[in-house]
C-alpha cells in the first residue's frame, strides 16, 4: 500500500482480556516502531524493530506488553490482561534503510483502544 | 532527563492570521528536531527536520526556527487556513541513539476559525 496501515481502527475490550493490534508498514521499510499516545499526552515509545536484529523493547511499560514482527514486515502488538490505563491510541511507524536519526518515520492512523 | 516541552497547549486563531508555536527541549546530545502535524484521527506527518547547524527551514507556509544554544525551536504558520487545524508536535532525536529514538512533546492543538 501507499502508507502504513493499522488494524483495527478502534477496539473496545473488557478489563482482563487480551488484545492484538496489527501494523502493516510501508513495503520495503526495514524499521518499525510502536508508540502509545494517551489522552492529552505526548507519544510514548514502546518498541523498535530493525531488520533481523533483536528488537529494542526498552519502552514497553510492563511484561503484559509484547510485540513481534514476522518476516520483517507485519507486526503485532499484544497486550495481555488489559487494564483501564492501557486505553490509548497505539501508533505504528516505519522508516527505510537504517532507521537511524535521519530517517523520517511514516506513521499509520493508529488503533484507538478503550478498556472498560 | 530528556524532555520536550511545547507551548501553548492550545491556540485558536482566525483564518488568514499568523501564529507561532514554541518548543523547548533538554534532549542531549542533540541530533535533529522535527515538527509534525497530526490531524484528528490520523498519524503524525513530518513538516520539517532541522539539524544542529540550521537556523531556519521553510515548507510552504510553515517556517521552523532552531536555536541550538538555547535549545528552543518555533514553528511559524503564515496566512493560516482552516486545514491547518491540527495538533503540532515537536520531536527531538538523541544523537547518542543509533536506533532513532525520538522524544515527543505533547503538542499544541491549533484551531483555525473562519
PDB file of C-alpha atoms in Angstrom:
ATOM      1  CA  UNK A   1       0.000   0.000   0.000  1.00  0.00           C
ATOM      2  CA  UNK A   2       0.909   3.645  -0.174  1.00  0.00           C
ATOM      3  CA  UNK A   3       1.282   4.141   3.560  1.00  0.00           C
ATOM      4  CA  UNK A   4       1.392   2.461   6.934  1.00  0.00           C
ATOM      5  CA  UNK A   5      -1.859   0.734   7.786  1.00  0.00           C
ATOM      6  CA  UNK A   6      -3.117  -0.407  11.168  1.00  0.00           C
ATOM      7  CA  UNK A   7      -5.986  -2.558  12.272  1.00  0.00           C
ATOM      8  CA  UNK A   8      -8.385  -2.443  13.864  1.00  0.00           C
ATOM      9  CA  UNK A   9      -9.096   1.282  13.783  1.00  0.00           C
ATOM     10  CA  UNK A  10     -10.942   1.045  17.069  1.00  0.00           C
ATOM     11  CA  UNK A  11     -11.033  -1.634  19.727  1.00  0.00           C
ATOM     12  CA  UNK A  12     -13.192  -1.794  22.815  1.00  0.00           C
ATOM     13  CA  UNK A  13     -12.410  -4.554  25.262  1.00  0.00           C
ATOM     14  CA  UNK A  14     -13.104  -5.551  28.815  1.00  0.00           C
ATOM     15  CA  UNK A  15     -10.538  -5.311  31.575  1.00  0.00           C
ATOM     16  CA  UNK A  16      -8.550  -8.515  31.800  1.00  0.00           C
ATOM     17  CA  UNK A  17      -8.940  -9.505  28.155  1.00  0.00           C
ATOM     18  CA  UNK A  18      -6.055  -9.820  25.712  1.00  0.00           C
ATOM     19  CA  UNK A  19      -5.887  -7.694  22.559  1.00  0.00           C
ATOM     20  CA  UNK A  20      -3.803  -7.824  19.387  1.00  0.00           C
ATOM     21  CA  UNK A  21      -3.052  -4.768  17.290  1.00  0.00           C
ATOM     22  CA  UNK A  22      -1.680  -5.096  13.778  1.00  0.00           C
ATOM     23  CA  UNK A  23       0.638  -2.891  11.747  1.00  0.00           C
ATOM     24  CA  UNK A  24       1.476  -3.167   8.055  1.00  0.00           C
ATOM     25  CA  UNK A  25       4.496  -0.964   7.323  1.00  0.00           C
ATOM     26  CA  UNK A  26       5.346   0.646   4.015  1.00  0.00           C
ATOM     27  CA  UNK A  27       6.690  -2.001   1.665  1.00  0.00           C
ATOM     28  CA  UNK A  28      10.476  -2.168   1.818  1.00  0.00           C
ATOM     29  CA  UNK A  29      10.812  -0.306   5.103  1.00  0.00           C
ATOM     30  CA  UNK A  30      13.113  -2.209   7.415  1.00  0.00           C
ATOM     31  CA  UNK A  31      12.481  -0.240  10.597  1.00  0.00           C
ATOM     32  CA  UNK A  32       9.200  -0.393  12.513  1.00  0.00           C
ATOM     33  CA  UNK A  33       8.194   1.410  15.681  1.00  0.00           C
ATOM     34  CA  UNK A  34       5.272   1.200  18.083  1.00  0.00           C
ATOM     35  CA  UNK A  35       4.178   4.236  20.126  1.00  0.00           C
ATOM     36  CA  UNK A  36       1.394   4.914  22.576  1.00  0.00           C
ATOM     37  CA  UNK A  37      -0.453   8.217  22.786  1.00  0.00           C
ATOM     38  CA  UNK A  38      -2.604   8.673  25.840  1.00  0.00           C
ATOM     39  CA  UNK A  39      -5.227  11.406  26.036  1.00  0.00           C
ATOM     40  CA  UNK A  40      -3.522  14.762  26.464  1.00  0.00           C
ATOM     41  CA  UNK A  41      -0.068  13.190  26.479  1.00  0.00           C
ATOM     42  CA  UNK A  42       2.797  13.070  24.041  1.00  0.00           C
ATOM     43  CA  UNK A  43       3.754   9.974  22.129  1.00  0.00           C
ATOM     44  CA  UNK A  44       5.485   7.320  24.205  1.00  0.00           C
ATOM     45  CA  UNK A  45       7.993   4.970  22.581  1.00  0.00           C
ATOM     46  CA  UNK A  46       7.188   1.293  23.130  1.00  0.00           C
ATOM     47  CA  UNK A  47       9.308  -0.930  20.902  1.00  0.00           C
ATOM     48  CA  UNK A  48      11.525  -0.778  17.806  1.00  0.00           C
ATOM     49  CA  UNK A  49      12.327  -3.407  15.163  1.00  0.00           C
ATOM     50  CA  UNK A  50      15.165  -3.093  12.678  1.00  0.00           C
ATOM     51  CA  UNK A  51      15.565  -5.816  10.094  1.00  0.00           C
ATOM     52  CA  UNK A  52      16.529  -9.130  11.656  1.00  0.00           C
ATOM     53  CA  UNK A  53      18.146  -7.570  14.711  1.00  0.00           C
ATOM     54  CA  UNK A  54      16.835  -8.125  18.202  1.00  0.00           C
ATOM     55  CA  UNK A  55      14.130  -5.535  18.910  1.00  0.00           C
ATOM     56  CA  UNK A  56      14.599  -2.661  21.324  1.00  0.00           C
ATOM     57  CA  UNK A  57      11.937  -3.391  23.927  1.00  0.00           C
ATOM     58  CA  UNK A  58      13.062  -0.781  26.414  1.00  0.00           C
ATOM     59  CA  UNK A  59       9.873   1.265  26.114  1.00  0.00           C
ATOM     60  CA  UNK A  60       7.399  -1.479  26.948  1.00  0.00           C
ATOM     61  CA  UNK A  61       5.651  -0.436  30.189  1.00  0.00           C
ATOM     62  CA  UNK A  62       5.170  -3.933  31.605  1.00  0.00           C
ATOM     63  CA  UNK A  63       5.515  -7.612  30.793  1.00  0.00           C
ATOM     64  CA  UNK A  64       1.880  -7.608  29.722  1.00  0.00           C
ATOM     65  CA  UNK A  65       3.039  -5.897  26.532  1.00  0.00           C
ATOM     66  CA  UNK A  66       4.824  -7.791  23.769  1.00  0.00           C
ATOM     67  CA  UNK A  67       5.333  -7.411  20.051  1.00  0.00           C
ATOM     68  CA  UNK A  68       6.583  -9.468  17.191  1.00  0.00           C
ATOM     69  CA  UNK A  69       7.402  -8.840  13.602  1.00  0.00           C
ATOM     70  CA  UNK A  70       7.029 -11.730  11.210  1.00  0.00           C
ATOM     71  CA  UNK A  71       9.063 -11.963   8.049  1.00  0.00           C
ATOM     72  CA  UNK A  72      10.438  -8.499   8.562  1.00  0.00           C
ATOM     73  CA  UNK A  73       7.131  -6.926   7.579  1.00  0.00           C
ATOM     74  CA  UNK A  74       3.863  -7.107   9.509  1.00  0.00           C
ATOM     75  CA  UNK A  75       3.997  -6.502  13.245  1.00  0.00           C
ATOM     76  CA  UNK A  76       1.591  -7.399  16.017  1.00  0.00           C
ATOM     77  CA  UNK A  77       1.456  -5.667  19.395  1.00  0.00           C
ATOM     78  CA  UNK A  78      -0.164  -7.821  22.066  1.00  0.00           C
ATOM     79  CA  UNK A  79      -1.471  -6.560  25.377  1.00  0.00           C
ATOM     80  CA  UNK A  80      -2.360  -9.262  27.851  1.00  0.00           C
ATOM     81  CA  UNK A  81      -4.777  -8.854  30.748  1.00  0.00           C
ATOM     82  CA  UNK A  82      -5.659  -5.320  29.673  1.00  0.00           C
ATOM     83  CA  UNK A  83      -6.086  -2.615  32.287  1.00  0.00           C
ATOM     84  CA  UNK A  84      -8.050   0.618  32.031  1.00  0.00           C
ATOM     85  CA  UNK A  85      -4.827   2.614  31.958  1.00  0.00           C
ATOM     86  CA  UNK A  86      -3.934   0.819  28.704  1.00  0.00           C
ATOM     87  CA  UNK A  87      -6.631   2.867  26.977  1.00  0.00           C
ATOM     88  CA  UNK A  88      -4.841   4.997  24.397  1.00  0.00           C
ATOM     89  CA  UNK A  89      -4.101   5.378  20.719  1.00  0.00           C
ATOM     90  CA  UNK A  90      -1.418   2.951  19.597  1.00  0.00           C
ATOM     91  CA  UNK A  91       0.575   4.271  16.651  1.00  0.00           C
ATOM     92  CA  UNK A  92       2.871   2.356  14.365  1.00  0.00           C
ATOM     93  CA  UNK A  93       5.558   3.970  12.219  1.00  0.00           C
ATOM     94  CA  UNK A  94       8.042   2.683   9.694  1.00  0.00           C
ATOM     95  CA  UNK A  95      11.177   4.070   8.097  1.00  0.00           C
ATOM     96  CA  UNK A  96      13.568   2.963   5.406  1.00  0.00           C
ATOM     97  CA  UNK A  97      17.203   1.917   5.495  1.00  0.00           C
ATOM     98  CA  UNK A  98      18.925   2.122   8.804  1.00  0.00           C
ATOM     99  CA  UNK A  99      16.069   3.649  10.737  1.00  0.00           C
ATOM    100  CA  UNK A 100      18.611   5.949  12.325  1.00  0.00           C
ATOM    101  CA  UNK A 101      18.102   9.554  13.464  1.00  0.00           C
ATOM    102  CA  UNK A 102      17.985  10.909   9.925  1.00  0.00           C
ATOM    103  CA  UNK A 103      15.227   8.692   8.622  1.00  0.00           C
ATOM    104  CA  UNK A 104      11.732  10.109   8.540  1.00  0.00           C
ATOM    105  CA  UNK A 105       9.195   7.913  10.262  1.00  0.00           C
ATOM    106  CA  UNK A 106       5.897   7.476   8.483  1.00  0.00           C
ATOM    107  CA  UNK A 107       3.016   6.930  10.833  1.00  0.00           C
ATOM    108  CA  UNK A 108      -0.117   4.874  10.481  1.00  0.00           C
ATOM    109  CA  UNK A 109      -3.549   6.189  11.531  1.00  0.00           C
ATOM    110  CA  UNK A 110      -3.405   4.394  14.866  1.00  0.00           C
ATOM    111  CA  UNK A 111      -5.619   1.984  16.757  1.00  0.00           C
ATOM    112  CA  UNK A 112      -7.834   3.519  19.423  1.00  0.00           C
ATOM    113  CA  UNK A 113      -8.053   1.125  22.336  1.00  0.00           C
ATOM    114  CA  UNK A 114     -10.646   1.528  25.055  1.00  0.00           C
ATOM    115  CA  UNK A 115     -10.544  -0.793  28.032  1.00  0.00           C
ATOM    116  CA  UNK A 116     -13.775  -0.827  30.013  1.00  0.00           C
TER     117      UNK A 116
ATOM    118  CA  UNK B   1      16.218  13.764  31.814  1.00  0.00           C
ATOM    119  CA  UNK B   2      15.435  14.194  28.136  1.00  0.00           C
ATOM    120  CA  UNK B   3      12.296  16.257  27.739  1.00  0.00           C
ATOM    121  CA  UNK B   4      10.430  18.250  25.135  1.00  0.00           C
ATOM    122  CA  UNK B   5       8.039  20.982  26.258  1.00  0.00           C
ATOM    123  CA  UNK B   6       5.630  22.793  23.942  1.00  0.00           C
ATOM    124  CA  UNK B   7       3.594  25.931  24.335  1.00  0.00           C
ATOM    125  CA  UNK B   8       0.902  26.982  24.179  1.00  0.00           C
ATOM    126  CA  UNK B   9      -1.061  23.820  24.886  1.00  0.00           C
ATOM    127  CA  UNK B  10      -3.841  25.071  22.625  1.00  0.00           C
ATOM    128  CA  UNK B  11      -4.395  28.030  20.355  1.00  0.00           C
ATOM    129  CA  UNK B  12      -7.344  29.464  18.459  1.00  0.00           C
ATOM    130  CA  UNK B  13      -6.815  31.915  15.616  1.00  0.00           C
ATOM    131  CA  UNK B  14      -8.874  33.369  12.794  1.00  0.00           C
ATOM    132  CA  UNK B  15      -8.347  32.234   9.243  1.00  0.00           C
ATOM    133  CA  UNK B  16      -5.705  34.284   7.492  1.00  0.00           C
ATOM    134  CA  UNK B  17      -3.840  35.215  10.656  1.00  0.00           C
ATOM    135  CA  UNK B  18      -0.317  34.146  11.565  1.00  0.00           C
ATOM    136  CA  UNK B  19       0.764  32.219  14.634  1.00  0.00           C
ATOM    137  CA  UNK B  20       3.898  30.897  16.296  1.00  0.00           C
ATOM    138  CA  UNK B  21       4.251  27.696  18.288  1.00  0.00           C
ATOM    139  CA  UNK B  22       7.108  27.114  20.720  1.00  0.00           C
ATOM    140  CA  UNK B  23       9.215  24.103  21.620  1.00  0.00           C
ATOM    141  CA  UNK B  24      11.881  23.873  24.346  1.00  0.00           C
ATOM    142  CA  UNK B  25      13.946  20.750  24.809  1.00  0.00           C
ATOM    143  CA  UNK B  26      16.575  19.292  27.090  1.00  0.00           C
ATOM    144  CA  UNK B  27      17.483  16.311  24.905  1.00  0.00           C
ATOM    145  CA  UNK B  28      21.212  15.785  24.771  1.00  0.00           C
ATOM    146  CA  UNK B  29      23.237  15.084  22.771  1.00  0.00           C
ATOM    147  CA  UNK B  30      21.056  16.684  20.134  1.00  0.00           C
ATOM    148  CA  UNK B  31      20.733  15.199  16.650  1.00  0.00           C
ATOM    149  CA  UNK B  32      17.788  16.831  14.967  1.00  0.00           C
ATOM    150  CA  UNK B  33      14.415  18.383  15.598  1.00  0.00           C
ATOM    151  CA  UNK B  34      11.240  17.729  13.656  1.00  0.00           C
ATOM    152  CA  UNK B  35       7.848  19.345  13.592  1.00  0.00           C
ATOM    153  CA  UNK B  36       4.959  17.001  12.882  1.00  0.00           C
ATOM    154  CA  UNK B  37       1.346  17.831  12.044  1.00  0.00           C
ATOM    155  CA  UNK B  38      -1.256  15.425  13.341  1.00  0.00           C
ATOM    156  CA  UNK B  39      -4.785  15.769  12.035  1.00  0.00           C
ATOM    157  CA  UNK B  40      -7.556  14.399  14.219  1.00  0.00           C
ATOM    158  CA  UNK B  41      -7.769  10.658  13.851  1.00  0.00           C
ATOM    159  CA  UNK B  42      -4.622  10.442  11.751  1.00  0.00           C
ATOM    160  CA  UNK B  43      -0.994   9.640  12.367  1.00  0.00           C
ATOM    161  CA  UNK B  44       1.602  12.443  12.534  1.00  0.00           C
ATOM    162  CA  UNK B  45       3.080  13.732   9.277  1.00  0.00           C
ATOM    163  CA  UNK B  46       6.519  15.320   9.122  1.00  0.00           C
ATOM    164  CA  UNK B  47       6.634  19.054   8.244  1.00  0.00           C
ATOM    165  CA  UNK B  48      10.298  19.940   8.730  1.00  0.00           C
ATOM    166  CA  UNK B  49      13.518  18.462  10.029  1.00  0.00           C
ATOM    167  CA  UNK B  50      16.349  20.635  11.300  1.00  0.00           C
ATOM    168  CA  UNK B  51      19.911  19.819  12.239  1.00  0.00           C
ATOM    169  CA  UNK B  52      22.234  21.467  14.736  1.00  0.00           C
ATOM    170  CA  UNK B  53      23.644  23.852  12.129  1.00  0.00           C
ATOM    171  CA  UNK B  54      20.341  25.001  10.660  1.00  0.00           C
ATOM    172  CA  UNK B  55      18.585  28.098  11.972  1.00  0.00           C
ATOM    173  CA  UNK B  56      15.592  28.329   9.674  1.00  0.00           C
ATOM    174  CA  UNK B  57      13.753  25.988   7.361  1.00  0.00           C
ATOM    175  CA  UNK B  58      10.574  26.595   5.423  1.00  0.00           C
ATOM    176  CA  UNK B  59       7.934  24.318   3.991  1.00  0.00           C
ATOM    177  CA  UNK B  60       5.325  26.394   2.211  1.00  0.00           C
ATOM    178  CA  UNK B  61       3.509  28.491   4.802  1.00  0.00           C
ATOM    179  CA  UNK B  62       5.365  26.749   7.626  1.00  0.00           C
ATOM    180  CA  UNK B  63       8.691  28.163   8.832  1.00  0.00           C
ATOM    181  CA  UNK B  64      10.647  26.490  11.597  1.00  0.00           C
ATOM    182  CA  UNK B  65      13.489  28.092  13.519  1.00  0.00           C
ATOM    183  CA  UNK B  66      16.057  26.482  15.756  1.00  0.00           C
ATOM    184  CA  UNK B  67      18.383  27.965  18.366  1.00  0.00           C
ATOM    185  CA  UNK B  68      20.590  25.082  19.439  1.00  0.00           C
ATOM    186  CA  UNK B  69      22.323  27.221  22.064  1.00  0.00           C
ATOM    187  CA  UNK B  70      19.132  27.967  23.984  1.00  0.00           C
ATOM    188  CA  UNK B  71      17.534  24.665  22.906  1.00  0.00           C
ATOM    189  CA  UNK B  72      14.469  26.349  21.533  1.00  0.00           C
ATOM    190  CA  UNK B  73      12.519  25.952  18.316  1.00  0.00           C
ATOM    191  CA  UNK B  74       9.489  27.670  16.903  1.00  0.00           C
ATOM    192  CA  UNK B  75       7.039  26.874  14.133  1.00  0.00           C
ATOM    193  CA  UNK B  76       5.533  29.912  12.413  1.00  0.00           C
ATOM    194  CA  UNK B  77       2.410  29.459  10.320  1.00  0.00           C
ATOM    195  CA  UNK B  78       1.634  32.239   7.880  1.00  0.00           C
ATOM    196  CA  UNK B  79      -1.797  33.118   6.494  1.00  0.00           C
ATOM    197  CA  UNK B  80      -3.496  30.286   8.322  1.00  0.00           C
ATOM    198  CA  UNK B  81      -6.096  28.118   6.629  1.00  0.00           C
ATOM    199  CA  UNK B  82      -8.886  26.017   8.054  1.00  0.00           C
ATOM    200  CA  UNK B  83      -6.914  22.916   7.091  1.00  0.00           C
ATOM    201  CA  UNK B  84      -4.148  23.985   9.452  1.00  0.00           C
ATOM    202  CA  UNK B  85      -6.353  22.956  12.365  1.00  0.00           C
ATOM    203  CA  UNK B  86      -4.421  20.095  13.907  1.00  0.00           C
ATOM    204  CA  UNK B  87      -2.005  19.152  16.653  1.00  0.00           C
ATOM    205  CA  UNK B  88       1.579  20.250  16.019  1.00  0.00           C
ATOM    206  CA  UNK B  89       4.158  18.065  17.662  1.00  0.00           C
ATOM    207  CA  UNK B  90       7.809  18.869  18.267  1.00  0.00           C
ATOM    208  CA  UNK B  91      10.084  15.834  18.166  1.00  0.00           C
ATOM    209  CA  UNK B  92      13.763  15.759  19.122  1.00  0.00           C
ATOM    210  CA  UNK B  93      16.190  12.940  18.336  1.00  0.00           C
ATOM    211  CA  UNK B  94      19.009  11.937  20.636  1.00  0.00           C
ATOM    212  CA  UNK B  95      22.335  11.812  18.775  1.00  0.00           C
ATOM    213  CA  UNK B  96      23.598   9.260  21.220  1.00  0.00           C
ATOM    214  CA  UNK B  97      20.985   6.818  19.993  1.00  0.00           C
ATOM    215  CA  UNK B  98      21.686   4.764  16.907  1.00  0.00           C
ATOM    216  CA  UNK B  99      18.163   3.447  16.865  1.00  0.00           C
ATOM    217  CA  UNK B 100      16.373   6.685  16.036  1.00  0.00           C
ATOM    218  CA  UNK B 101      14.898   7.127  19.486  1.00  0.00           C
ATOM    219  CA  UNK B 102      12.605  10.136  19.445  1.00  0.00           C
ATOM    220  CA  UNK B 103      11.381  12.348  22.246  1.00  0.00           C
ATOM    221  CA  UNK B 104       7.945  13.823  21.665  1.00  0.00           C
ATOM    222  CA  UNK B 105       6.342  16.964  23.011  1.00  0.00           C
ATOM    223  CA  UNK B 106       2.671  16.820  23.955  1.00  0.00           C
ATOM    224  CA  UNK B 107       1.768  19.030  21.038  1.00  0.00           C
ATOM    225  CA  UNK B 108      -0.025  22.319  20.521  1.00  0.00           C
ATOM    226  CA  UNK B 109      -3.635  21.990  19.446  1.00  0.00           C
ATOM    227  CA  UNK B 110      -4.297  24.662  16.826  1.00  0.00           C
ATOM    228  CA  UNK B 111      -7.833  25.579  15.797  1.00  0.00           C
ATOM    229  CA  UNK B 112      -8.384  27.932  12.882  1.00  0.00           C
ATOM    230  CA  UNK B 113     -11.802  29.596  12.762  1.00  0.00           C
ATOM    231  CA  UNK B 114     -13.372  31.033   9.613  1.00  0.00           C
TER     232      UNK B 114
END
